[in-house]
Each structure stands twice: as C-alpha cells, then as structure tokens.
mmCIF file of C-alpha atoms in Angstrom:
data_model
loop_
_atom_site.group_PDB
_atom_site.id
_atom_site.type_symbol
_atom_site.label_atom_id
_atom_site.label_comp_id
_atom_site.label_asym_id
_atom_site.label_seq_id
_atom_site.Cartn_x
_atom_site.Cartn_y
_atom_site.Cartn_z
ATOM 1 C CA UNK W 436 -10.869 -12.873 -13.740
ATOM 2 C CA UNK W 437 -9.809 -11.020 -10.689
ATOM 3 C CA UNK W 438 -8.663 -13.473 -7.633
ATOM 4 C CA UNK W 439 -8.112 -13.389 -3.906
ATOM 5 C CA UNK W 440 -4.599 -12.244 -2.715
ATOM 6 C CA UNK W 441 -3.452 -13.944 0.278
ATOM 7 C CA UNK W 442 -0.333 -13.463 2.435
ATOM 8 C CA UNK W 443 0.608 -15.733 5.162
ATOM 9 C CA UNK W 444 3.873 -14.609 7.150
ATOM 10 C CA UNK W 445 4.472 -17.546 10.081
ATOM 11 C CA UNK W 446 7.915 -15.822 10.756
ATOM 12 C CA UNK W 447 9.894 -12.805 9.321
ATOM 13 C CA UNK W 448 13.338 -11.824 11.433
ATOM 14 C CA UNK W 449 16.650 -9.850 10.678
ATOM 15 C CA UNK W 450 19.480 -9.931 12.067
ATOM 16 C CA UNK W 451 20.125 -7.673 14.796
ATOM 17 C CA UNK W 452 23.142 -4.825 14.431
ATOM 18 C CA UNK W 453 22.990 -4.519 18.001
ATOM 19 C CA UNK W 454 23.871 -7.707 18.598
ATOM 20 C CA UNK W 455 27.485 -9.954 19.185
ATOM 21 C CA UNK W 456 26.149 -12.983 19.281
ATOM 22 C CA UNK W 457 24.162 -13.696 15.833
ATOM 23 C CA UNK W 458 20.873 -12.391 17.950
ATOM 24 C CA UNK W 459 18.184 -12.096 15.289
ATOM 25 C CA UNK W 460 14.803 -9.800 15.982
ATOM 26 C CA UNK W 461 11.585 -11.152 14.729
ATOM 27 C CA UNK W 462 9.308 -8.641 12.212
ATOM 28 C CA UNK W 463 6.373 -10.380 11.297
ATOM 29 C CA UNK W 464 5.257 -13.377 12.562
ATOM 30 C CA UNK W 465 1.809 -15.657 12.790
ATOM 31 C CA UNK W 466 0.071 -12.960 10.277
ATOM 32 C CA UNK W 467 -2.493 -14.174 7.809
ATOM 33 C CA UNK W 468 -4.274 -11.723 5.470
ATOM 34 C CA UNK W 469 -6.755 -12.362 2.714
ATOM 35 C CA UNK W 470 -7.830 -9.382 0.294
ATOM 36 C CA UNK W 471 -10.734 -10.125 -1.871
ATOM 37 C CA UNK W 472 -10.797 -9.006 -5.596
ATOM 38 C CA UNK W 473 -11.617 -5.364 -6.147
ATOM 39 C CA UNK W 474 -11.329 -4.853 -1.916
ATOM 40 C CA UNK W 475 -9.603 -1.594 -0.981
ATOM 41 C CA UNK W 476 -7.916 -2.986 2.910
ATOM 42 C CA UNK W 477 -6.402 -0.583 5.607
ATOM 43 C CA UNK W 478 -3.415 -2.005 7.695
ATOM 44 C CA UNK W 479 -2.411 0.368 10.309
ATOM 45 C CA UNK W 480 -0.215 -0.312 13.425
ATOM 46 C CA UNK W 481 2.345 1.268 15.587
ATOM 47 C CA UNK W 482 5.883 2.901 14.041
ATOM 48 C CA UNK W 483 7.933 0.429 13.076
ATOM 49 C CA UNK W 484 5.871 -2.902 13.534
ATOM 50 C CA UNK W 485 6.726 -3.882 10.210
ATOM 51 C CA UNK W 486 4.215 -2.671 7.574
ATOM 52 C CA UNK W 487 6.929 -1.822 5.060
ATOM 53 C CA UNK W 488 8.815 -4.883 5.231
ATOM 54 C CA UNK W 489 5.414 -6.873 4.701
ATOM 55 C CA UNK W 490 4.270 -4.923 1.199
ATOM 56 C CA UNK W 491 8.582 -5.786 0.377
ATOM 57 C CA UNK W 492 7.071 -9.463 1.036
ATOM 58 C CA UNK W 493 4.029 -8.717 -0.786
ATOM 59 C CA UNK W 494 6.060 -7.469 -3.800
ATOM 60 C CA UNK W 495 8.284 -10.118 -4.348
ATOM 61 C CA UNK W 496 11.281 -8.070 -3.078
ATOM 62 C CA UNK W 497 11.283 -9.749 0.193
ATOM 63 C CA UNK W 498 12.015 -13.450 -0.305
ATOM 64 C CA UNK W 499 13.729 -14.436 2.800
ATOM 65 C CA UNK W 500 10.824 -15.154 5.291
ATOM 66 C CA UNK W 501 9.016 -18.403 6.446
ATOM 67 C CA UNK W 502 5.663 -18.606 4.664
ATOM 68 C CA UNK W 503 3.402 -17.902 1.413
ATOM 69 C CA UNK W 504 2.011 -15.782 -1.367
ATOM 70 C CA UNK W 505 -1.151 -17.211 -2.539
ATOM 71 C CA UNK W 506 -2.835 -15.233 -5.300
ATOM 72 C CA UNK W 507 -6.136 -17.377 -6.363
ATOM 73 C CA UNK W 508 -4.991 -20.994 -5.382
ATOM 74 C CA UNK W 509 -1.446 -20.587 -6.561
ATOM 75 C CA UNK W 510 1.100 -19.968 -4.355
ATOM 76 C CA UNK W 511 3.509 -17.176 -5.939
ATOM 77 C CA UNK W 512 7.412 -18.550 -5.709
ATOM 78 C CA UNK W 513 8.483 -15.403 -8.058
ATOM 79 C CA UNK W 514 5.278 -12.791 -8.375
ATOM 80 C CA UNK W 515 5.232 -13.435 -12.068
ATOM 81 C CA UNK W 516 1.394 -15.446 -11.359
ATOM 82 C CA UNK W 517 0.269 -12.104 -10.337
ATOM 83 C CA UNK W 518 0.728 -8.504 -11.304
ATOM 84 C CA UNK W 519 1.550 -6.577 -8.517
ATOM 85 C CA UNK W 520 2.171 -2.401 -7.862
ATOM 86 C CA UNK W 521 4.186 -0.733 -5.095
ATOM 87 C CA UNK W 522 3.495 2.857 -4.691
ATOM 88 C CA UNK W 523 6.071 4.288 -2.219
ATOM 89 C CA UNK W 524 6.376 7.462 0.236
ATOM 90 C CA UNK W 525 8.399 8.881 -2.541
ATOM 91 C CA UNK W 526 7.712 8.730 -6.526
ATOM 92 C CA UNK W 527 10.599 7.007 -7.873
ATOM 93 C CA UNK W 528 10.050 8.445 -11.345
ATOM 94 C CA UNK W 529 13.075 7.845 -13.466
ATOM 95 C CA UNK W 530 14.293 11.513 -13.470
ATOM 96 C CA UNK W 531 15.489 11.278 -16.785
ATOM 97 C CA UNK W 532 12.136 10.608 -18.113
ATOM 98 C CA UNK W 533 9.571 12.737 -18.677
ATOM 99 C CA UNK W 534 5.479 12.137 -17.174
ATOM 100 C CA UNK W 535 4.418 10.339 -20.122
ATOM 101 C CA UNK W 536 7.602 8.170 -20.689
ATOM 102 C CA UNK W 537 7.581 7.082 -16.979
ATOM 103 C CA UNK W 538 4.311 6.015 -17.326
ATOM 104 C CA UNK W 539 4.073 4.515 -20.865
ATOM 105 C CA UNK W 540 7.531 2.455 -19.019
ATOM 106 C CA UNK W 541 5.043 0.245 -17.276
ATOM 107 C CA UNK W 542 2.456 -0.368 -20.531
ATOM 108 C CA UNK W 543 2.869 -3.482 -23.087
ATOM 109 C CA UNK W 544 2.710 -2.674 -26.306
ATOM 110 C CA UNK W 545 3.436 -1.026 -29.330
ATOM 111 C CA UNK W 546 5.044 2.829 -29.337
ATOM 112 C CA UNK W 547 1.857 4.084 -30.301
ATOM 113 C CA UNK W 548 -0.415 2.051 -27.657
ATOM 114 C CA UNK W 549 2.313 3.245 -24.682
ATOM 115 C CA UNK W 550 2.258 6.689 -25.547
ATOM 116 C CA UNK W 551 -1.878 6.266 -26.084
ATOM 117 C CA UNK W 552 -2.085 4.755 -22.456
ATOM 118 C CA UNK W 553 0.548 7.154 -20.688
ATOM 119 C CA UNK W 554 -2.058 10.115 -21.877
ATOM 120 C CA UNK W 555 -4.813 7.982 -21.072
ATOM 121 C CA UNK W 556 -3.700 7.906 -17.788
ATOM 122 C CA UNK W 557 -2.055 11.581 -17.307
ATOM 123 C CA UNK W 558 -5.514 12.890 -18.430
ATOM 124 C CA UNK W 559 -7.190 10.533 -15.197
ATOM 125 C CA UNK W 560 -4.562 12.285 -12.674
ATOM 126 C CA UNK W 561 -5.148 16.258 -14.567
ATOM 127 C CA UNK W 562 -1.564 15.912 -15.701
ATOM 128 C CA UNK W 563 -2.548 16.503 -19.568
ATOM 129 C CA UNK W 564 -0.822 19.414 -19.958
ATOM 130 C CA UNK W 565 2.368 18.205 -17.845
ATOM 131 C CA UNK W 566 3.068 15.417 -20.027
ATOM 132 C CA UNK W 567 6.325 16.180 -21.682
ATOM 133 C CA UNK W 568 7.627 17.556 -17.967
ATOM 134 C CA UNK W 569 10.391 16.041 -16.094
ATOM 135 C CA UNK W 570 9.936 15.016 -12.691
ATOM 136 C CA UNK W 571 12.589 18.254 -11.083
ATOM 137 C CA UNK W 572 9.899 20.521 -12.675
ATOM 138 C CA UNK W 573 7.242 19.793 -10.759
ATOM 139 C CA UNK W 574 5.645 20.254 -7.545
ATOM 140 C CA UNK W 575 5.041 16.890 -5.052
ATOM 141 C CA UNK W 576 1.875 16.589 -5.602
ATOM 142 C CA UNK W 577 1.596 16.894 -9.264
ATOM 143 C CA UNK W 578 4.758 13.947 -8.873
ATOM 144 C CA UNK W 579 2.521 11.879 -6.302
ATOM 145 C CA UNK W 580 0.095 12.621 -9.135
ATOM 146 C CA UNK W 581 2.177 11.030 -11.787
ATOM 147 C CA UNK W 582 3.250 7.949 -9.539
ATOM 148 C CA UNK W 583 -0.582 6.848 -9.154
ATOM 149 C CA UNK W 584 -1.077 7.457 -12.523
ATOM 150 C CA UNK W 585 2.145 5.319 -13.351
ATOM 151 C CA UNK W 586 0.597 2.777 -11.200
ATOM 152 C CA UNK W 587 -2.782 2.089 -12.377
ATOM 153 C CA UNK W 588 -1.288 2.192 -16.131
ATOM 154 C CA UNK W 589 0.451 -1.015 -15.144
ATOM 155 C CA UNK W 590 -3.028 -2.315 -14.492
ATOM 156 C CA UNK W 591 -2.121 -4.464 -11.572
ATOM 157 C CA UNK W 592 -4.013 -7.191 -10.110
ATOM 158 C CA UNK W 593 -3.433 -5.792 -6.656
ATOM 159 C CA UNK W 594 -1.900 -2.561 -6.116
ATOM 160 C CA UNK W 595 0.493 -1.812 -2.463
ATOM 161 C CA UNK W 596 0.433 1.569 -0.909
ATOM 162 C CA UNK W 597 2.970 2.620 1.459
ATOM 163 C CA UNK W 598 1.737 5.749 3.112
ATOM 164 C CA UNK W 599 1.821 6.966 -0.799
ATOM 165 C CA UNK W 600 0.390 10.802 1.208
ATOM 166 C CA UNK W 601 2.512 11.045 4.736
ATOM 167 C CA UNK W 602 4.658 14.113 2.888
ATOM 168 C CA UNK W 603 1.352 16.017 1.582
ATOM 169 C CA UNK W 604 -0.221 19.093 2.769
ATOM 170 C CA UNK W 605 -3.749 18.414 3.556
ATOM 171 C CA UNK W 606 -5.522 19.992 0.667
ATOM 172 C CA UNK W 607 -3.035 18.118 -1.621
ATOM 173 C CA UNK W 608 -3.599 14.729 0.071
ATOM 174 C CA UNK W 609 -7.566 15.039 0.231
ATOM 175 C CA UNK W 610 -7.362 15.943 -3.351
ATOM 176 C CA UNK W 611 -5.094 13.015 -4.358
ATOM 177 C CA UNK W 612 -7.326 10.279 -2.108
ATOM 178 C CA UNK W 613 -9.896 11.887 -4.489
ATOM 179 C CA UNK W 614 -8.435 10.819 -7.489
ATOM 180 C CA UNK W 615 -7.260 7.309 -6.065
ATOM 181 C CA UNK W 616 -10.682 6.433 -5.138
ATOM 182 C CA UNK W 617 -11.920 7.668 -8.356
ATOM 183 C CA UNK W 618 -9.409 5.333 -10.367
ATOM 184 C CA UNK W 619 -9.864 2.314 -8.169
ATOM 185 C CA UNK W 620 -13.632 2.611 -8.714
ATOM 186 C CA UNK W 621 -12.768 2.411 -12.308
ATOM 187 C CA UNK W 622 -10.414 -0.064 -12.463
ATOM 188 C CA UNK W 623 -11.708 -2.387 -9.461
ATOM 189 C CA UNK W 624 -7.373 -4.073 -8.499
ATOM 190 C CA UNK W 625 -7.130 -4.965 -4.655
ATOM 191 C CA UNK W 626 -5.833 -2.560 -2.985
ATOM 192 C CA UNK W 627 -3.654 -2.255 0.405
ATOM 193 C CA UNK W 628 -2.706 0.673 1.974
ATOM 194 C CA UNK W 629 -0.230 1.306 4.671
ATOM 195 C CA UNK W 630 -0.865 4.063 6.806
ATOM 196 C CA UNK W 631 -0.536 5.941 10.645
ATOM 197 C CA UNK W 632 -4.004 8.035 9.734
ATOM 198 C CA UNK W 633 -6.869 6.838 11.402
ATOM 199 C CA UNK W 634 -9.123 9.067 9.352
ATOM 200 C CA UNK W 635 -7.483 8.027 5.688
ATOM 201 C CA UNK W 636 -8.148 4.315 6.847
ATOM 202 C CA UNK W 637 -11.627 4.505 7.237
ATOM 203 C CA UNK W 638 -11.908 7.313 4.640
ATOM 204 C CA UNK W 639 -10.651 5.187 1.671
ATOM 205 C CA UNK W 640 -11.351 1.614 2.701
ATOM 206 C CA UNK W 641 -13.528 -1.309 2.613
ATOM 207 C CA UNK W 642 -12.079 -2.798 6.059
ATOM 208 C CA UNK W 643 -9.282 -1.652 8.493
ATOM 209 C CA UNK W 644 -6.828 -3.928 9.908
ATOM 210 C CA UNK W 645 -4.396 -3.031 13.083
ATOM 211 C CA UNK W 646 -1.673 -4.639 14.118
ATOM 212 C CA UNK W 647 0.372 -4.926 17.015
ATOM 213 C CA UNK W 648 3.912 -4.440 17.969
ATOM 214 C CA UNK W 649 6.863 -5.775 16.455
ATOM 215 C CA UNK W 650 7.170 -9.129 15.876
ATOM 216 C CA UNK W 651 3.375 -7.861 14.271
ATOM 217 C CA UNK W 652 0.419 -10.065 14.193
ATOM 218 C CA UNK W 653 -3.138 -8.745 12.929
ATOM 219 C CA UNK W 654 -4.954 -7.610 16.213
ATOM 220 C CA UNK W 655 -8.127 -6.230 15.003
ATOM 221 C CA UNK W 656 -9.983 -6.004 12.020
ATOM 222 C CA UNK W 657 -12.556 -3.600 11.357
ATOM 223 C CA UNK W 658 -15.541 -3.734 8.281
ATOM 224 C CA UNK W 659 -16.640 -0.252 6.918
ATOM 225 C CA UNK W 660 -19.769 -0.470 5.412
ATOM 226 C CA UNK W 661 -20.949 2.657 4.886
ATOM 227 C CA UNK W 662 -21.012 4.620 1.379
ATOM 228 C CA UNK W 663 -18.224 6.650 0.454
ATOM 229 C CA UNK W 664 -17.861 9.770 0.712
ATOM 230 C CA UNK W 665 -17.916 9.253 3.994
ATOM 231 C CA UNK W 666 -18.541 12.771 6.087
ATOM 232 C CA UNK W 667 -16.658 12.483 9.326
ATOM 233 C CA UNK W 668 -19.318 14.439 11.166
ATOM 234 C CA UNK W 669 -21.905 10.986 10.537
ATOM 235 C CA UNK W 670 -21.951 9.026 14.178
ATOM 236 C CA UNK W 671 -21.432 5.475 12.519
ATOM 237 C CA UNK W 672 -18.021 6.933 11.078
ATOM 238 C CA UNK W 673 -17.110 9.133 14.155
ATOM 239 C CA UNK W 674 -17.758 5.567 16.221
ATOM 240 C CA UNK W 675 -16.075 3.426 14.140
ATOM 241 C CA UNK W 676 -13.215 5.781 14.068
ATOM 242 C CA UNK W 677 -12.846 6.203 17.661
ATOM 243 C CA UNK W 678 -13.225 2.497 18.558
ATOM 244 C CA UNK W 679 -9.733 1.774 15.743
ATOM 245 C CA UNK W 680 -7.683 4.917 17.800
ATOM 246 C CA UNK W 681 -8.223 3.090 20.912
ATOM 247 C CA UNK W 682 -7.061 -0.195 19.582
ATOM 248 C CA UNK W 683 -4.423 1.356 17.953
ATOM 249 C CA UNK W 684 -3.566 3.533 21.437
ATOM 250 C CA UNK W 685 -3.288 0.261 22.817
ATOM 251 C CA UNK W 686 -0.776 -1.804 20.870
ATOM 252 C CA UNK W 687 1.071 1.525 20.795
ATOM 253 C CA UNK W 688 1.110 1.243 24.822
ATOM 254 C CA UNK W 689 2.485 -2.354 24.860
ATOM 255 C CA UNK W 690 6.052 -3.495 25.566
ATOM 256 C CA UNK W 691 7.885 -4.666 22.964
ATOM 257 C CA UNK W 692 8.814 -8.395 23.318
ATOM 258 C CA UNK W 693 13.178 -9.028 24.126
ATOM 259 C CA UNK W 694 15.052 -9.580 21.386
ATOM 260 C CA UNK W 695 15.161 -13.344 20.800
ATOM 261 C CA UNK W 696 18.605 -15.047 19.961
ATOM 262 C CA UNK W 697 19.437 -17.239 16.874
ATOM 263 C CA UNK W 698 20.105 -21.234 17.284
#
C-alpha cells in the first residue's frame, strides 16, 4: 500500500569556504513538506535556494541536517523503510553497460526476470531497438530516455527529479514530459520534481510549491486541478501560471539573509 512521504528540514547549514572563523551558512531551514501517495508535486524557487541539497536529504545521501524523513508513520533513519529514485540533470548510466543492463541493474530477480523487466521498460521509453547500445552511442535524449526508464524499473515508492530536462531542446523535453506522465499514470509512485520552469510545473503536476531564498522555507503552494493535458492557451492555466511567476519574481527580488556564524 502506497504511503505519505513527509520531509521536515528545521535546519540544514554548511560550512562556509569564505569564512575564517568556522562561519556556517544555513540551506534549508523551518521547511515541512507532505506528498501524498501517487501525487506528482512541483518545488520551484530561486537559483541556489537549496532544492538539490533537499532531494540529497530526501535520498538518504544527505544525513547531516536537523530533522526527519517520515514515510507513512515511520520515520526513515537509513531510507531502507522506503524505496526511493533520484533522477539527476545528467544520466549516470554506468558507461560500461549497455540500455538494458543499466536498467535490469535496478530489478530483483532472477537473470531472466531482469532482462524481462529492462525490455519491459525500454519498450515504455521507445528504446526497443537501442537495447544492447552503450550509453557514448547515443543521443541525450534517447540517454534521458534510458535514465527514466531505469528509474521507474526500480519501481520506487516515491521517485526525485532534479531538473531531469534543463539540458533538452524543446521538442526533446516536451516529448520526454510525455512519456514521464505517461509512466507515472501507470505506475501511480509520488513524485517530486525540481525545476526553474514555470510552465513544466504546472504542466506536469498535481500542486506547485515555491520557495524562498536561501536559508529556503516553502512560501507558496499552489493546487492544479485541472485535467492534463493542460493547453497553455486555457485562462485557468494562463492565471494560475502568471500568479506562481510573480511569487517566484518576488523571492527572486529579496535579499539574501548575512551569513550567520557558528557557536
């Protein structure tokens, strides 16, 4: 049974290089986020508030911070509770693999039920054909391709997105969202994407949340619930969109807070 995944961040800081005196600057702090089974969520905010390090958090590769990963009513201390996917800016496919072994990497089971799956999922992303390819032969997109296929196989219980389509060409991009929101229709994990793109957010998901500035808190959080596809010529959409650019205009705007020292 699919459960709620919950991150609460009260305070996230690193040390700062800049610094002589042991200064640390704070990341994340006083954010709370709850993402309901099967929900696809949005988190958008300005350039370096912090997005990435909170999907490390999210992932389990992030320990050192001051709060919790709930996932149902447990709270994860080591992820293993919860099955969880990071899809990155780049693929990180294992370039001495080819398409079907980097995906059939992430399936349990016997030879024969990896190598089943990996086509299984190949077919789902139009990478059939590509199967026995290795990663330098192909073009991004058929790699970003591969990745999401890679990361569905693992059939995750909440999958991370980490502006997976910033290096695409439009027509690739639109065409991969395509596919994602075909999958995650299918498959029904939790998603949360990370992204600058006003249009992908309310394109792909169920509700948008921005954040502010570094240290970042959640600032504004924004239902969407009208059908998908969702034509950006409709007035609902063109509305909604235009009210999350001016919130995000505005955190952009504000000044970020001194760097606080350590002690």
């Amino acid at each position: 049974m699919a459960l709620s995944y919950g991150v609460c961040v009260a305070n996230k800081a690193f040390l700062d290089s800049k610094s002589l005196n042991n200064a640390t600057r704070p990341v994340i702090r006083d954010f709370s986020l709850t993402i309901h089974p099967g929900e696809f969520v949005a988190l958008t905010g300005p350039s370096g508030a912090g997005k990435s390090t909170l999907l490390n958090i999210m992932a389990g590769l992030d320990k050192d911070f001051s709060g919790a990963i709930t996932y149902g009513d447990n709270t994860l201390n080591t992820q293993q509770n919860a099955k969880v996917a990071l899809m990155f800016q780049e693929h990180r496919l294992m370039p001495w693999l080819t398409l079907q072994d980097n995906v059939a990497l992430v399936i349990n089971g016997s030879r024969k039920a990896k190598i089943d799956g990996a086509r299984y999922w190949l077919e789902e992303v139009g990478l059939a054909d590509n199967a026995q390819f290795f990663p330098n032969q192909l073009s991004g997109g058929m790699l970003k391709r591969a990745a999401l296929a890679r990361a569905f196989a693992y059939e995750p219980d909440i999958l991370l997105l980490d502006e997976p389509f910033s290096s695409l060409d439009i027509q690739t991009a639109s065409d991969i969202k395509e596919r994602l929101l075909l999958l995650w229709a299918k498959q029904r994990t939790s998603v949360l994407l990370v992204t600058h793109d006003v249009d992908e957010a309310v394109a792909l998901a169920d509700r948008v949340v921005v954040a502010g500035r570094s240290p970042m808190s959640i600032k504004h959080r924004m239902q969407i619930p009208q059908p998908r596809p969702r034509p950006i010529d409709n007035a609902d959409i063109q509305a909604i969109t235009q009210q999350l650019r001016a919130w995000l205009t505005d955190e952009k705007n504000q000044i970020p807070p001194n760097v606080q020292t350590a002690g």
